[in-house]
Amino acid sequence: MDTLDTYRQAIETILTEYTKIPYAYGDIRTEAVFDRTNDRYLLVNVGWDDGRRIHGSLVHIDIINGKLWIQRDGIEHGIAKELVMGGIPKDRIVLGFRPPAIRPHTEYAVA
């Protein structure tokens, strides 16, 4: 398996685990959306809570030029840590939700 396939599989495995966690309130489910053609991976909350519509991105990861760009990270302890635990090197992960001037001060890739 090549590196990109390894990255894709790690992302999909990690995001799929989050779909198994039930919400304690409302009628809300978490869906994983995988677009391998364009290398976009999402974790989305969908449902209803007390008559209010719930729909939003919890996690958004793109693979761009061989690096994982975390565009949105709504996971309490950070999805980047889980990606590293899943075998992705820190220098292949970009915290895209951080301003470019801040990225050199993180332990992850700049771009």
Short mmCIF file of C-alpha atoms in Angstrom, two decimals:
data_model
loop_
_atom_site.label_atom_id
_atom_site.label_comp_id
_atom_site.label_asym_id
_atom_site.label_seq_id
_atom_site.Cartn_x
_atom_site.Cartn_y
_atom_site.Cartn_z
CA MET A 1 0.00 0.00 0.00
CA ASP A 2 1.40 3.40 -0.91
CA THR A 3 1.69 6.33 1.49
CA LEU A 4 -1.47 8.13 0.32
CA ASP A 5 -3.53 4.98 0.70
CA THR A 6 -2.10 4.53 4.19
CA TYR A 7 -3.09 8.12 5.07
CA ARG A 8 -6.58 7.66 3.62
CA GLN A 9 -7.12 4.46 5.56
CA ALA A 10 -5.92 6.03 8.83
CA ILE A 11 -8.27 9.01 8.41
CA GLU A 12 -11.22 6.79 7.55
CA THR A 13 -10.59 4.45 10.47
CA ILE A 14 -10.31 7.29 12.98
CA LEU A 15 -13.36 9.20 11.71
CA THR A 16 -15.49 6.04 11.53
CA GLU A 17 -14.91 5.43 15.25
CA TYR A 18 -16.54 8.79 16.02
CA THR A 19 -19.71 7.76 14.20
CA LYS A 20 -20.21 5.04 16.82
CA ILE A 21 -20.40 7.45 19.76
CA PRO A 22 -24.04 8.26 20.57
CA TYR A 23 -25.15 11.73 21.64
CA ALA A 24 -26.49 12.02 25.18
CA TYR A 25 -29.21 14.45 24.08
CA GLY A 26 -31.37 15.16 21.04
CA ASP A 27 -31.77 13.06 17.96
CA ILE A 28 -28.29 13.68 16.59
CA ARG A 29 -26.02 11.35 14.67
CA THR A 30 -22.47 11.77 13.45
CA GLU A 31 -21.75 10.90 9.83
CA ALA A 32 -18.39 10.29 8.18
CA VAL A 33 -18.09 11.54 4.60
CA PHE A 34 -15.21 10.20 2.52
CA ASP A 35 -14.33 11.59 -0.93
CA ARG A 36 -11.24 9.64 -2.00
CA THR A 37 -11.35 11.12 -5.51
CA ASN A 38 -10.77 14.65 -4.19
CA ASP A 39 -9.16 13.57 -0.89
CA ARG A 40 -11.70 15.27 1.37
CA TYR A 41 -12.80 13.72 4.65
CA LEU A 42 -15.52 15.07 6.94
CA LEU A 43 -17.19 14.27 10.21
CA VAL A 44 -20.62 15.92 10.27
CA ASN A 45 -23.28 16.19 12.99
CA VAL A 46 -26.85 15.91 11.69
CA GLY A 47 -30.21 15.84 13.49
CA TRP A 48 -32.52 17.68 15.82
CA ASP A 49 -32.25 18.92 19.40
CA ASP A 50 -35.32 20.31 21.14
CA GLY A 51 -36.90 21.42 17.85
CA ARG A 52 -33.67 23.00 16.57
CA ARG A 53 -31.89 21.70 13.48
CA ILE A 54 -28.34 20.50 14.02
CA HIS A 55 -26.04 20.32 11.02
CA GLY A 56 -22.37 21.13 11.04
CA SER A 57 -18.87 20.00 10.36
CA LEU A 58 -17.00 18.60 13.34
CA VAL A 59 -13.84 17.62 11.43
CA HIS A 60 -12.65 18.47 7.90
CA ILE A 61 -9.41 17.02 6.54
CA ASP A 62 -8.03 17.45 3.01
CA ILE A 63 -5.00 15.71 1.57
CA ILE A 64 -3.11 18.36 -0.40
CA ASN A 65 0.29 17.66 -1.99
CA GLY A 66 0.76 14.58 0.19
CA LYS A 67 0.01 16.35 3.48
CA LEU A 68 -3.05 16.14 5.69
CA TRP A 69 -4.58 19.59 6.07
CA ILE A 70 -6.86 19.79 9.08
CA GLN A 71 -9.27 22.52 8.00
CA ARG A 72 -11.63 22.14 10.97
CA ASP A 73 -11.05 20.37 14.26
CA GLY A 74 -13.99 20.25 16.64
CA ILE A 75 -12.69 17.26 18.59
CA GLU A 76 -12.12 18.06 22.25
CA HIS A 77 -8.54 16.72 22.44
CA GLY A 78 -7.62 17.37 18.78
CA ILE A 79 -7.82 15.08 15.77
CA ALA A 80 -4.11 15.68 14.96
CA LYS A 81 -3.08 13.68 18.04
CA GLU A 82 -5.20 10.76 16.89
CA LEU A 83 -3.73 10.92 13.40
CA VAL A 84 -0.23 10.73 14.89
CA MET A 85 -1.30 7.77 17.03
CA GLY A 86 -2.64 6.25 13.80
CA GLY A 87 0.81 6.38 12.23
CA ILE A 88 0.84 9.75 10.42
CA PRO A 89 4.10 11.68 10.98
CA LYS A 90 3.67 15.17 12.47
CA ASP A 91 5.59 16.69 9.56
CA ARG A 92 2.80 15.45 7.23
CA ILE A 93 0.01 17.18 9.19
CA VAL A 94 -0.83 20.86 8.67
CA LEU A 95 -3.09 22.65 11.12
CA GLY A 96 -4.89 24.58 8.38
CA PHE A 97 -7.26 26.18 10.88
CA ARG A 98 -4.28 28.00 12.45
CA PRO A 99 -3.00 31.24 10.87
CA PRO A 100 0.14 30.74 8.76
CA ALA A 101 2.19 32.91 11.16
CA ILE A 102 1.33 30.57 14.06
CA ARG A 103 2.02 27.26 12.31
CA PRO A 104 5.84 27.39 12.72
CA HIS A 105 5.28 27.45 16.49
CA THR A 106 3.28 24.22 16.51
CA GLU A 107 4.83 20.79 16.45
CA TYR A 108 3.23 20.09 13.06
CA ALA A 109 4.01 20.95 9.41
CA VAL A 110 3.93 24.57 8.26
CA ALA A 111 2.43 23.83 4.79
#
